[in-house]
Short mmCIF file of C-alpha atoms and ligand atoms in Angstrom, two decimals:
data_model
loop_
_atom_site.label_atom_id
_atom_site.label_comp_id
_atom_site.label_asym_id
_atom_site.label_seq_id
_atom_site.Cartn_x
_atom_site.Cartn_y
_atom_site.Cartn_z
CA UNK A 1 98.81 137.05 23.52
CA UNK A 2 95.80 136.57 25.84
CA UNK A 3 95.98 138.15 29.25
CA UNK A 4 92.53 137.42 30.66
CA UNK A 5 93.28 137.75 34.37
CA UNK A 6 95.31 140.90 33.68
CA UNK A 7 92.47 142.43 31.65
CA UNK A 8 89.91 141.63 34.37
CA UNK A 9 92.10 143.18 37.06
CA UNK A 10 92.74 146.25 34.94
CA UNK A 11 89.00 146.77 34.39
CA UNK A 12 88.38 146.55 38.17
CA UNK A 13 91.35 148.80 38.89
CA UNK A 14 90.13 151.48 36.48
CA UNK A 15 86.98 151.82 38.60
CA UNK A 16 88.82 152.47 41.87
CA UNK A 17 92.42 153.51 41.14
CA UNK A 18 93.31 156.66 39.16
CA UNK A 19 94.22 155.49 35.67
CA UNK A 20 93.95 151.86 36.78
CA UNK A 21 97.68 151.69 37.46
CA UNK A 22 98.95 154.56 39.57
CA UNK A 23 102.30 156.30 39.70
CA UNK A 24 105.45 155.05 37.99
CA UNK A 25 104.03 151.60 37.22
CA UNK A 26 101.44 152.92 34.78
CA UNK A 27 101.68 152.55 31.03
CA UNK A 28 102.37 156.24 30.67
CA UNK A 29 105.34 158.22 31.92
CA UNK A 30 107.70 160.93 30.80
CA UNK A 31 110.98 160.10 29.13
CA UNK A 32 113.17 162.80 27.63
CA UNK A 33 110.21 165.21 27.71
CA UNK A 34 108.03 162.74 25.77
CA UNK A 35 105.04 161.08 27.40
CA UNK A 36 105.91 157.43 26.89
CA UNK A 37 106.15 154.69 29.49
CA UNK A 38 105.32 151.01 29.41
CA UNK A 39 103.82 149.74 26.16
CA UNK A 40 100.14 148.75 26.03
CA UNK A 41 100.69 145.14 25.07
CA UNK A 42 102.43 144.32 28.28
CA UNK A 43 101.42 142.85 31.64
CA UNK A 44 99.99 145.36 34.11
CA UNK A 45 99.99 143.21 37.24
CA UNK A 46 102.41 140.75 38.85
CA UNK A 47 101.45 138.22 41.49
CA UNK A 48 104.69 136.54 42.58
CA UNK A 49 108.45 136.62 42.22
CA UNK A 50 111.42 134.41 43.01
CA UNK A 51 115.12 134.79 42.24
CA UNK A 52 115.35 136.77 39.00
CA UNK A 53 111.85 135.86 37.80
CA UNK A 54 108.42 137.38 38.21
CA UNK A 55 105.00 135.87 37.47
CA UNK A 56 102.16 137.91 36.03
CA UNK A 57 98.48 137.80 36.90
CA UNK A 58 97.92 135.13 34.24
CA UNK A 59 100.66 132.90 35.65
CA UNK A 60 103.21 133.64 32.93
CA UNK A 61 106.87 133.78 34.11
CA UNK A 62 109.43 136.38 33.00
CA UNK A 63 113.14 136.93 33.52
CA UNK A 64 112.91 140.31 35.25
CA UNK A 65 115.35 143.01 34.17
CA UNK A 66 113.73 145.72 36.29
CA UNK A 67 114.11 144.32 39.82
CA UNK A 68 111.24 146.47 41.09
CA UNK A 69 113.00 149.59 39.69
CA UNK A 70 116.07 148.78 41.75
CA UNK A 71 115.33 147.46 45.22
CA UNK A 72 115.88 143.78 44.46
CA UNK A 73 119.66 143.42 44.51
CA UNK A 74 120.05 139.93 45.99
CA UNK A 75 117.11 138.37 44.14
CA UNK A 76 113.42 138.10 45.05
CA UNK A 77 112.68 136.11 48.23
CA UNK A 78 116.35 135.83 49.13
CA UNK A 79 116.22 133.52 52.17
CA UNK A 80 118.77 135.30 54.40
CA UNK A 81 116.99 138.64 54.02
CA UNK A 82 113.48 137.27 54.42
CA UNK A 83 114.49 135.31 57.54
CA UNK A 84 115.94 138.46 59.13
CA UNK A 85 112.75 140.37 58.26
CA UNK A 86 110.53 137.64 59.74
CA UNK A 87 112.60 137.39 62.95
CA UNK A 88 112.31 141.14 63.56
CA UNK A 89 108.60 141.10 62.71
CA UNK A 90 108.06 138.35 65.29
CA UNK A 91 109.29 140.79 67.97
CA UNK A 92 106.52 143.27 67.14
CA UNK A 93 106.64 146.33 64.89
CA UNK A 94 106.21 150.13 64.95
CA UNK A 95 107.43 150.74 68.49
CA UNK A 96 107.30 154.28 69.85
CA UNK A 97 111.06 154.22 70.53
CA UNK A 98 113.87 153.06 68.24
CA UNK A 99 115.20 149.53 68.34
CA UNK A 100 118.81 148.34 68.59
CA UNK A 101 118.60 147.50 64.87
CA UNK A 102 118.67 151.22 64.05
CA UNK A 103 121.96 151.68 65.95
CA UNK A 104 123.47 148.59 64.38
CA UNK A 105 122.53 149.61 60.84
CA UNK A 106 123.88 153.15 61.40
CA UNK A 107 127.18 151.65 62.60
CA UNK A 108 127.45 149.39 59.55
CA UNK A 109 126.65 152.14 57.07
CA UNK A 110 129.01 154.66 58.67
CA UNK A 111 131.77 152.05 58.35
CA UNK A 112 130.94 151.58 54.64
CA UNK A 113 130.06 154.91 53.09
CA UNK A 114 133.04 157.23 52.56
CA UNK A 115 133.01 160.35 54.77
CA UNK A 116 129.85 159.34 56.67
CA UNK A 117 129.87 159.88 60.44
CA UNK A 118 126.16 159.36 61.14
CA UNK A 119 123.00 157.94 59.56
CA UNK A 120 119.33 158.87 59.88
CA UNK A 121 116.64 156.50 58.62
CA UNK A 122 113.37 156.98 56.80
CA UNK A 123 111.34 154.83 54.42
CA UNK A 124 111.77 156.13 50.89
CA UNK A 125 114.24 157.84 48.60
CA UNK A 126 112.01 160.92 48.57
CA UNK A 127 112.19 161.23 52.38
CA UNK A 128 115.91 160.62 52.36
CA UNK A 129 116.48 163.51 49.91
CA UNK A 130 114.05 165.74 51.81
CA UNK A 131 115.96 165.03 55.03
CA UNK A 132 119.33 165.80 53.40
CA UNK A 133 118.05 169.11 51.99
CA UNK A 134 116.44 170.12 55.29
CA UNK A 135 119.71 169.44 57.12
CA UNK A 136 121.74 171.29 54.46
CA UNK A 137 119.45 174.34 54.74
CA UNK A 138 119.59 174.26 58.54
CA UNK A 139 123.38 173.96 58.51
CA UNK A 140 124.01 176.75 55.98
CA UNK A 141 121.14 179.11 56.83
CA UNK A 142 120.53 179.26 53.07
CA UNK A 143 117.57 178.07 51.02
CA UNK A 144 118.44 177.78 47.36
CA UNK A 145 119.62 174.65 45.58
CA UNK A 146 121.49 173.75 42.41
CA UNK A 147 119.96 170.71 40.69
CA UNK A 148 120.53 168.93 37.36
CA UNK A 149 117.87 169.32 34.69
CA UNK A 150 115.89 166.15 34.05
CA UNK A 151 117.07 164.41 37.23
CA UNK A 152 114.53 162.54 39.33
CA UNK A 153 114.97 162.93 43.08
CA UNK A 154 111.49 161.81 44.15
CA UNK A 155 108.20 163.56 44.89
CA UNK A 156 109.29 167.07 45.80
CA UNK A 157 107.13 169.92 44.57
CA UNK A 158 110.23 172.04 43.87
CA UNK A 159 112.22 169.34 42.08
CA UNK A 160 109.68 167.39 40.03
CA UNK A 161 107.90 168.82 37.00
CA UNK A 162 104.47 168.37 35.45
CA UNK A 163 100.83 168.94 36.38
CA UNK A 164 100.29 169.95 39.98
CA UNK A 165 103.90 171.07 40.56
CA UNK A 166 104.00 174.85 41.12
CA UNK A 167 106.46 176.64 38.82
CA UNK A 168 107.32 179.02 41.69
CA UNK A 169 108.64 176.08 43.74
CA UNK A 170 110.87 175.06 40.85
CA UNK A 171 112.29 178.58 40.64
CA UNK A 172 113.72 178.14 44.14
CA UNK A 173 116.52 176.11 42.50
CA UNK A 174 119.06 176.85 39.77
CA UNK A 175 118.91 174.21 37.02
CA UNK A 176 122.07 173.11 35.23
CA UNK A 177 122.91 170.32 32.78
CA UNK A 178 124.38 167.40 34.76
CA UNK A 179 128.19 167.49 34.70
CA UNK A 180 128.42 171.06 33.33
CA UNK A 181 131.09 172.60 35.57
CA UNK A 182 130.84 176.04 33.96
CA UNK A 183 127.09 176.18 34.64
CA UNK A 184 127.62 174.94 38.19
CA UNK A 185 130.24 177.60 38.95
CA UNK A 186 128.06 180.29 37.41
CA UNK A 187 125.04 179.19 39.50
CA UNK A 188 127.12 179.17 42.69
CA UNK A 189 128.55 182.64 41.92
CA UNK A 190 125.11 184.12 41.27
CA UNK A 191 123.56 183.58 44.70
CA UNK A 192 124.10 181.86 48.06
CA UNK A 193 123.30 178.17 47.68
CA UNK A 194 122.53 175.73 50.50
CA UNK A 195 123.19 172.56 48.54
CA UNK A 196 124.20 171.18 45.17
CA UNK A 197 122.04 168.06 44.73
CA UNK A 198 123.36 165.60 42.15
CA UNK A 199 123.17 161.94 41.17
CA UNK A 200 126.56 160.21 40.79
CA UNK A 201 126.20 160.11 37.00
CA UNK A 202 123.69 161.46 34.52
CA UNK A 203 120.94 158.87 34.87
CA UNK A 204 117.99 160.43 33.08
CA UNK A 205 115.20 158.23 31.85
CA UNK A 206 115.19 157.79 28.07
CA UNK A 207 118.54 159.56 27.55
CA UNK A 208 122.20 158.55 27.39
CA UNK A 209 123.37 157.76 30.92
CA UNK A 210 126.71 159.58 31.03
CA UNK A 211 129.38 158.56 33.53
CA UNK A 212 131.45 161.31 35.21
CA UNK A 213 134.48 162.60 33.30
CA UNK A 214 137.80 162.16 35.15
CA UNK A 215 138.27 164.93 37.73
CA UNK A 216 134.62 166.05 37.57
CA UNK A 217 133.75 165.17 41.16
CA UNK A 218 136.93 166.79 42.56
CA UNK A 219 136.06 169.99 40.68
CA UNK A 220 132.44 169.88 41.92
CA UNK A 221 133.72 169.53 45.49
CA UNK A 222 136.08 172.48 45.05
CA UNK A 223 133.34 174.67 43.58
CA UNK A 224 131.02 173.83 46.51
CA UNK A 225 133.77 174.63 49.03
CA UNK A 226 134.65 177.89 47.32
CA UNK A 227 131.06 179.11 47.67
CA UNK A 228 130.11 177.53 51.01
CA UNK A 229 127.53 175.16 49.47
CA UNK A 230 127.07 171.58 50.65
CA UNK A 231 127.28 168.67 48.23
CA UNK A 232 124.36 166.23 48.47
CA UNK A 233 124.77 162.95 46.58
CA UNK A 234 121.51 161.27 45.57
CA UNK A 235 122.79 157.69 45.37
CA UNK A 236 119.34 156.15 45.62
CA UNK A 237 119.28 154.45 42.23
CA UNK A 238 122.84 153.18 41.73
CA UNK A 239 123.83 152.81 45.41
CA UNK A 240 125.18 149.46 46.46
CA UNK A 241 125.08 148.02 42.93
CA UNK A 242 128.33 149.79 42.03
CA UNK A 243 130.35 149.23 45.18
CA UNK A 244 129.69 148.02 48.74
CA UNK A 245 130.41 151.65 49.69
CA UNK A 246 127.99 152.99 47.09
CA UNK A 247 128.70 155.38 44.22
CA UNK A 248 130.72 157.68 46.51
CA UNK A 249 133.27 154.88 46.87
CA UNK A 250 133.00 153.83 43.21
CA UNK A 251 133.57 157.27 41.69
CA UNK A 252 135.55 158.82 44.58
CA UNK A 253 132.86 161.39 45.44
CA UNK A 254 133.53 163.51 48.51
CA UNK A 255 129.94 164.44 49.43
CA UNK A 256 128.66 166.12 52.60
CA UNK A 257 125.41 164.16 52.61
CA UNK A 258 124.58 160.87 50.87
CA UNK A 259 121.07 159.51 50.23
CA UNK A 260 120.56 155.75 49.91
CA UNK A 261 117.41 153.66 49.56
CA UNK A 262 116.16 151.27 46.84
CA UNK A 263 118.55 148.29 47.15
CA UNK A 264 119.45 148.84 50.79
CA UNK A 265 117.10 146.14 52.13
CA UNK A 266 116.53 143.95 49.06
CA UNK A 267 112.97 145.13 48.48
CA UNK A 268 111.89 146.18 51.95
CA UNK A 269 111.28 149.89 52.46
CA UNK A 270 114.13 151.71 54.14
CA UNK A 271 116.22 154.76 53.34
CA UNK A 272 119.29 156.30 54.90
CA UNK A 273 120.59 159.84 54.88
CA UNK A 274 124.26 159.84 55.81
CA UNK A 275 126.37 162.84 56.65
CA UNK A 276 129.68 164.26 57.74
CA UNK A 277 130.60 164.83 61.36
CA UNK A 278 130.23 168.60 61.05
CA UNK A 279 126.58 168.23 60.02
CA UNK A 280 125.64 166.05 62.98
CA UNK A 281 124.54 169.10 65.01
CA UNK A 282 122.23 170.38 62.27
CA UNK A 283 120.84 166.87 61.77
CA UNK A 284 120.08 166.58 65.49
CA UNK A 285 118.44 169.99 65.51
CA UNK A 286 115.94 169.80 62.62
CA UNK A 287 112.46 168.53 63.36
CA UNK A 288 111.59 165.72 61.00
CA UNK A 289 109.12 162.93 61.46
CA UNK A 290 107.69 159.81 59.87
CA UNK A 291 105.29 157.54 61.76
CA UNK A 292 106.73 154.41 60.18
CA UNK A 293 110.38 155.45 60.12
CA UNK A 294 112.56 152.95 61.92
CA UNK A 295 110.31 150.06 60.79
CA UNK A 296 112.38 147.36 62.44
CA UNK A 297 111.83 144.39 60.04
CA UNK A 298 113.12 146.54 57.17
CA UNK A 299 116.15 147.56 59.23
CA UNK A 300 116.85 143.87 59.92
CA UNK A 301 116.46 143.17 56.18
CA UNK A 302 118.96 145.95 55.44
CA UNK A 303 121.50 144.44 57.83
CA UNK A 304 121.09 141.04 56.15
CA UNK A 305 121.37 142.63 52.68
CA UNK A 306 124.61 144.37 53.61
CA UNK A 307 126.05 140.96 54.55
CA UNK A 308 125.37 139.82 50.98
CA UNK A 309 126.62 142.88 49.13
CA UNK A 310 130.39 142.75 49.19
CA UNK A 311 133.01 143.47 46.52
CA UNK A 312 132.52 140.04 44.94
CA UNK A 313 128.76 140.65 44.71
CA UNK A 314 129.29 144.00 42.96
CA UNK A 315 131.78 142.37 40.57
CA UNK A 316 129.19 139.71 39.77
CA UNK A 317 126.50 142.30 39.06
CA UNK A 318 128.90 144.11 36.74
CA UNK A 319 129.89 140.86 35.00
CA UNK A 320 126.28 139.79 34.40
CA UNK A 321 125.45 143.30 33.20
CA UNK A 322 128.42 143.22 30.86
CA UNK A 323 127.33 139.85 29.43
CA UNK A 324 123.87 141.29 28.80
CA UNK A 325 125.13 144.56 27.27
CA UNK A 326 127.76 142.95 25.02
CA UNK A 327 125.24 140.35 23.87
CA UNK A 328 122.59 142.97 23.12
CA UNK A 329 125.07 145.13 21.21
CA UNK A 330 126.10 142.15 19.04
CA UNK A 331 122.52 141.09 18.38
CA UNK A 332 121.51 144.61 17.36
CA UNK A 333 124.48 145.25 15.09
CA UNK A 334 124.07 141.84 13.39
CA UNK A 335 120.59 143.07 12.38
CA UNK A 336 121.72 146.53 11.32
CA UNK A 337 119.87 148.17 14.24
CA UNK A 338 121.58 151.15 15.87
CA UNK A 339 121.38 150.96 19.66
CA UNK A 340 123.27 152.79 22.34
CA UNK A 341 123.97 151.06 25.66
CA UNK A 342 125.04 153.45 28.39
CA UNK A 343 125.43 153.70 32.16
CA UNK A 344 127.11 151.18 34.46
CA UNK A 345 126.63 147.56 33.25
CA UNK A 346 124.90 146.60 36.54
CA UNK A 347 122.13 149.09 35.67
CA UNK A 348 122.38 149.74 31.94
CA UNK A 349 120.16 151.90 29.75
CA UNK A 350 119.36 150.61 26.25
CA UNK A 351 118.31 153.20 23.69
CA UNK A 352 117.50 152.95 20.00
CA UNK A 353 119.12 155.70 17.92
CA UNK A 354 116.70 157.93 15.97
CA UNK A 355 113.76 156.82 18.07
CA UNK A 356 112.51 160.18 19.38
CA UNK A 357 109.08 158.94 20.48
CA UNK A 358 110.46 155.63 21.76
CA UNK A 359 108.34 153.64 19.26
CA UNK A 360 111.09 151.10 18.67
CA UNK A 361 111.91 150.97 22.38
CA UNK A 362 108.27 150.16 23.15
CA UNK A 363 108.05 147.55 20.37
CA UNK A 364 111.26 145.96 21.72
CA UNK A 365 109.89 145.83 25.30
CA UNK A 366 106.66 144.28 23.96
CA UNK A 367 108.65 141.74 21.95
CA UNK A 368 110.67 140.86 25.05
CA UNK A 369 107.53 140.49 27.18
CA UNK A 370 105.98 138.16 24.54
CA UNK A 371 109.10 136.02 24.87
CA UNK A 372 109.23 135.95 28.68
CA UNK A 373 111.46 138.89 29.60
CA UNK A 374 110.25 141.92 31.53
CA UNK A 375 112.17 145.08 30.64
CA UNK A 376 111.38 148.77 30.51
CA UNK A 377 111.48 150.67 27.20
CA UNK A 378 112.87 153.97 28.54
CA UNK A 379 114.08 153.46 32.11
CA UNK A 380 117.44 151.85 32.88
CA UNK A 381 117.34 148.15 33.74
CA UNK A 382 118.72 146.51 36.91
CA UNK A 383 120.63 143.28 37.51
CA UNK A 384 120.47 141.24 40.72
CA UNK A 385 122.62 138.54 42.27
CA UNK A 386 119.99 136.01 41.19
CA UNK A 387 120.72 136.70 37.50
CA UNK A 388 123.13 134.00 36.38
CA UNK A 389 124.61 133.26 32.95
CA UNK A 390 121.65 131.03 32.04
CA UNK A 391 119.13 133.80 32.83
CA UNK A 392 121.13 136.38 30.89
CA UNK A 393 121.37 134.02 27.91
CA UNK A 394 117.63 133.41 28.11
CA UNK A 395 117.10 137.19 28.02
CA UNK A 396 119.47 137.44 25.06
CA UNK A 397 117.67 134.74 23.15
CA UNK A 398 114.38 136.61 23.70
CA UNK A 399 116.13 139.82 22.61
CA UNK A 400 117.26 138.10 19.38
CA UNK A 401 113.62 137.33 18.51
CA UNK A 402 112.39 140.80 19.50
CA UNK A 403 115.16 142.44 17.45
CA UNK A 404 114.34 140.19 14.45
CA UNK A 405 110.81 141.61 14.54
CA UNK A 406 112.16 145.16 14.65
CA UNK A 407 114.57 144.55 11.78
CA UNK A 408 111.75 143.06 9.66
CA UNK A 409 109.54 146.00 10.49
CA UNK A 410 112.33 148.43 9.47
CA UNK A 411 112.71 146.60 6.13
CA UNK A 412 108.98 146.75 5.44
CA UNK A 413 108.92 150.52 5.96
CA UNK A 414 109.72 152.64 2.92
C1 PLP B 501 117.87 158.92 41.77
C2 PLP B 501 116.60 158.79 42.55
N1 PLP B 501 116.38 159.61 43.60
C3 PLP B 501 115.25 159.54 44.33
C4 PLP B 501 114.27 158.61 44.03
C5 PLP B 501 113.01 158.57 44.84
O1 PLP B 501 112.96 157.41 45.61
P1 PLP B 501 111.54 156.86 46.12
O2 PLP B 501 110.79 156.43 44.92
O3 PLP B 501 111.91 155.70 47.02
O4 PLP B 501 110.89 157.97 46.86
C6 PLP B 501 114.46 157.74 42.95
C7 PLP B 501 113.41 156.78 42.59
O5 PLP B 501 113.31 156.30 41.50
C8 PLP B 501 115.65 157.83 42.20
O6 PLP B 501 115.87 157.03 41.15
#
């Protein structure tokens, strides 16, 4: 497949941008400890998007199953959200004092997120987690954390791994397998811990996304209370896709601090750190700063997005996800291909069994892209409210072709 405009852009980008494509959008990333990201034969640049579709640099359209890695929950260019953004922008941006939008959004989120008494806003998931951990350390007078191995919480030198991340920073936390209560209790017994930082379910890239066992979150809460540690829920990825009150409402998680971002403003950058009443003093006391925090058009977009994300919307996301997952499972098993589909249907992770280097996953993503569907080989996918039955069926018909290729390839191999 010719991608002339894409190839020209990539050549220019390689001269001025590290690797040509920087950060998580590059064709190289870690999954399950293996360096494997987007396949090579895949578009590198997009130029437009609408509803559940994106258009690449060569003008080719795709049903998008990535939704910008999560932010697009109501569909690209959703009119209500974009109008709210434009109206706030018309009033001027980046004031030196907060706007009324900040108060309004805090009120709405406090009413929605279980246990939350206040909200503080920043611009990214990373900042939201950083804020939560700073507040937890200020409130407890402790420094150490308990964190799940393999979890991604953003760009924190002590929580991310790889080149440039000092090992000493990582040793400031105890690392446990997600959902392992024994390991959690042991870590909490060993030393004073400021916060246990966890995602609502095990959502590692390239690995089975395991949902919490019944009673897990109650037991985690009890363990935190027994040892005076705070429970920080990183709900940045799943967030409002599971429930209008986020994963805390969906799984019944009684957290002290909750981090939200991604889908909060349907693609516009905003993040919220929410907390319990008793942490309001510590939150007011810490010095934190971000020049662009409180960016009013994004706050207005968040308010408009919240209007769209109600229980019916979450049910629709789950139903469309279910249609996609059931269809994919049937297509794979009809071709004798072993796949595992895990995680919540609104943000499922598709994995080929016995595919340690993700070769089949990459070939599948390439096959989908050739047939007009943009999906990631190792990261979980995301559904939006713009995905209807017709779009899901279009994705399934592309998947049938891509899986045919894989099945033929498997037959050809000895
Ligand atoms: C669970 C989780 N936490 C934190 C982050 C970091 O958010 P951001 O990329 O907005 O800094 C991400 C981003 O992928 C995430 O998935």
